[in-house]
C-alpha positions as MATLAB code, in Angstrom:
seq = 'MIRIANAEFRVHDQDEALDFYTRTLGWEVRSDVTMDEWSFRWLVVGPPGQDEVGLVLMAIPGPPMLDEETGRAVAELVAAGAVGTLFLETDDCQAAYDDLKARGVEFTNPPTVQPYGIDTGFRDPSGNNIRLTQVMDFDPARR';
ca = [
     -38.690   11.133  -75.450;
     -37.513    9.376  -72.310;
     -35.077   11.286  -70.116;
     -33.277   10.696  -66.826;
     -34.969   12.457  -63.916;
     -33.254   10.941  -60.882;
     -30.625    8.388  -59.984;
     -30.353    6.738  -56.570;
     -27.705    6.204  -53.947;
     -28.410    4.033  -50.923;
     -27.221    5.821  -47.795;
     -26.744    4.742  -44.190;
     -28.087    7.962  -42.680;
     -30.269   10.339  -44.715;
     -29.596   13.339  -42.459;
     -25.832   12.811  -42.695;
     -26.109   12.419  -46.477;
     -28.284   15.539  -46.724;
     -25.681   17.519  -44.798;
     -22.859   16.276  -47.031;
     -24.599   16.951  -50.340;
     -26.001   20.357  -49.354;
     -23.358   21.843  -47.058;
     -20.191   20.238  -48.417;
     -21.019   19.933  -52.123;
     -23.344   22.955  -52.212;
     -26.267   21.099  -53.770;
     -29.899   22.018  -53.183;
     -32.807   20.014  -51.817;
     -35.306   19.103  -54.544;
     -37.678   17.088  -52.411;
     -37.775   16.025  -48.776;
     -41.028   14.250  -48.015;
     -41.619   11.832  -45.162;
     -44.449    9.331  -45.396;
     -44.877    8.261  -41.801;
     -47.371    5.511  -42.579;
     -44.625    3.681  -44.492;
     -41.609    4.895  -42.487;
     -40.293    6.233  -45.771;
     -38.502    9.452  -46.671;
     -38.198   10.625  -50.283;
     -35.072   12.810  -50.275;
     -33.772   14.261  -53.523;
     -30.860   16.675  -53.969;
     -29.196   18.110  -57.041;
     -26.588   20.570  -58.212;
     -27.765   24.168  -58.663;
     -28.601   24.985  -62.271;
     -29.381   21.380  -63.197;
     -33.013   21.151  -62.212;
     -33.743   18.316  -64.635;
     -31.629   15.747  -62.745;
     -31.606   14.747  -59.090;
     -29.934   12.259  -56.804;
     -32.274   10.297  -54.554;
     -30.666    9.652  -51.169;
     -32.516    6.478  -50.275;
     -32.193    4.848  -46.873;
     -31.112    1.224  -46.886;
     -34.357   -0.606  -46.251;
     -34.983   -3.088  -43.500;
     -37.825   -5.536  -42.971;
     -40.268   -6.153  -44.558;
     -38.642   -4.943  -47.804;
     -35.315   -6.619  -47.013;
     -34.694   -9.166  -44.305;
     -32.106   -8.141  -41.714;
     -29.317  -10.231  -43.214;
     -29.836   -8.794  -46.702;
     -30.109   -5.255  -45.327;
     -26.824   -5.733  -43.487;
     -25.181   -7.081  -46.655;
     -26.412   -4.089  -48.682;
     -25.101   -1.694  -46.005;
     -21.685   -3.372  -46.136;
     -21.576   -3.208  -49.935;
     -22.488    0.504  -49.879;
     -19.779    1.201  -47.272;
     -17.265   -0.616  -49.463;
     -18.185    1.544  -52.451;
     -19.338   -1.494  -54.405;
     -22.893   -0.411  -55.254;
     -22.461    2.313  -57.840;
     -20.683    5.437  -58.945;
     -21.874    8.981  -59.550;
     -19.987   10.746  -62.329;
     -19.703   14.526  -62.023;
     -18.074   16.948  -64.431;
     -16.256   20.181  -63.728;
     -14.468   22.805  -65.814;
     -11.446   22.763  -63.478;
     -10.725   19.502  -61.661;
      -7.795   20.843  -59.640;
      -9.757   23.876  -58.392;
     -12.754   21.702  -57.461;
     -10.442   19.228  -55.719;
      -8.773   22.027  -53.724;
     -12.134   23.562  -52.785;
     -13.735   20.290  -51.682;
     -10.610   19.155  -49.845;
     -10.687   22.432  -47.888;
     -14.299   21.566  -46.956;
     -13.180   18.254  -45.481;
     -13.833   15.868  -48.370;
     -11.484   12.884  -48.295;
     -10.422   11.921  -51.783;
      -9.559    8.416  -52.918;
      -6.996    9.786  -55.379;
      -5.619   13.200  -56.386;
      -6.455   14.741  -59.775;
      -4.836   12.500  -62.375;
      -4.444   13.056  -66.111;
      -6.241   10.358  -68.072;
      -6.848    9.911  -71.825;
     -10.366   11.352  -71.331;
      -9.427   14.286  -69.077;
      -8.397   14.991  -65.511;
     -10.076   12.787  -62.940;
     -10.286   12.440  -59.179;
     -12.548   10.553  -56.807;
     -14.073   10.678  -53.373;
     -16.788    8.992  -51.347;
     -19.857   10.294  -49.606;
     -20.327    9.565  -45.860;
     -22.005    6.223  -46.686;
     -19.115    5.078  -48.889;
     -20.679    5.690  -52.319;
     -18.133    6.400  -55.062;
     -18.153    9.798  -56.736;
     -15.880   10.564  -59.687;
     -15.144   14.175  -60.608;
     -13.809   14.733  -64.107;
     -12.651   17.638  -66.192;
     -13.577   16.163  -69.564;
     -11.172   16.704  -72.466;
     -11.058   15.386  -76.016;
      -9.939   11.764  -75.865;
      -6.199   11.349  -76.387;
      -4.826    7.841  -75.760;
      -1.308    9.291  -75.551;
      -2.234   11.496  -72.584;
      -1.487    9.811  -69.347;
];
């Protein structure tokens, strides 16, 4: 059986991302290993109680992996929220929205009823999109 272990977000600043995911979202550090010889830091966080899945907070690489122009382009795409989306689920979207908003999270939209549930969205400090959904049985009439 093949299973998902980690997914990756590119981040502008790993320390800032670590602070957001641990202090603001309440996630835990799964791995934080620096390999000085490669100027590389393997930083993985995840929600408590879901040890089987982690989010790798990967720094946007520079030379020699990416030339400066490409690295700059990747950084701009991340900041624009164009690189990917993390989908989170909650039992109570409004309560999670209220709690995170009180912690300083800036949402891109308030909780909204959709055919698949109640959905809201926000971005991490690098600009990555995060969707937070209270999943419900699909009902195309709900909107």
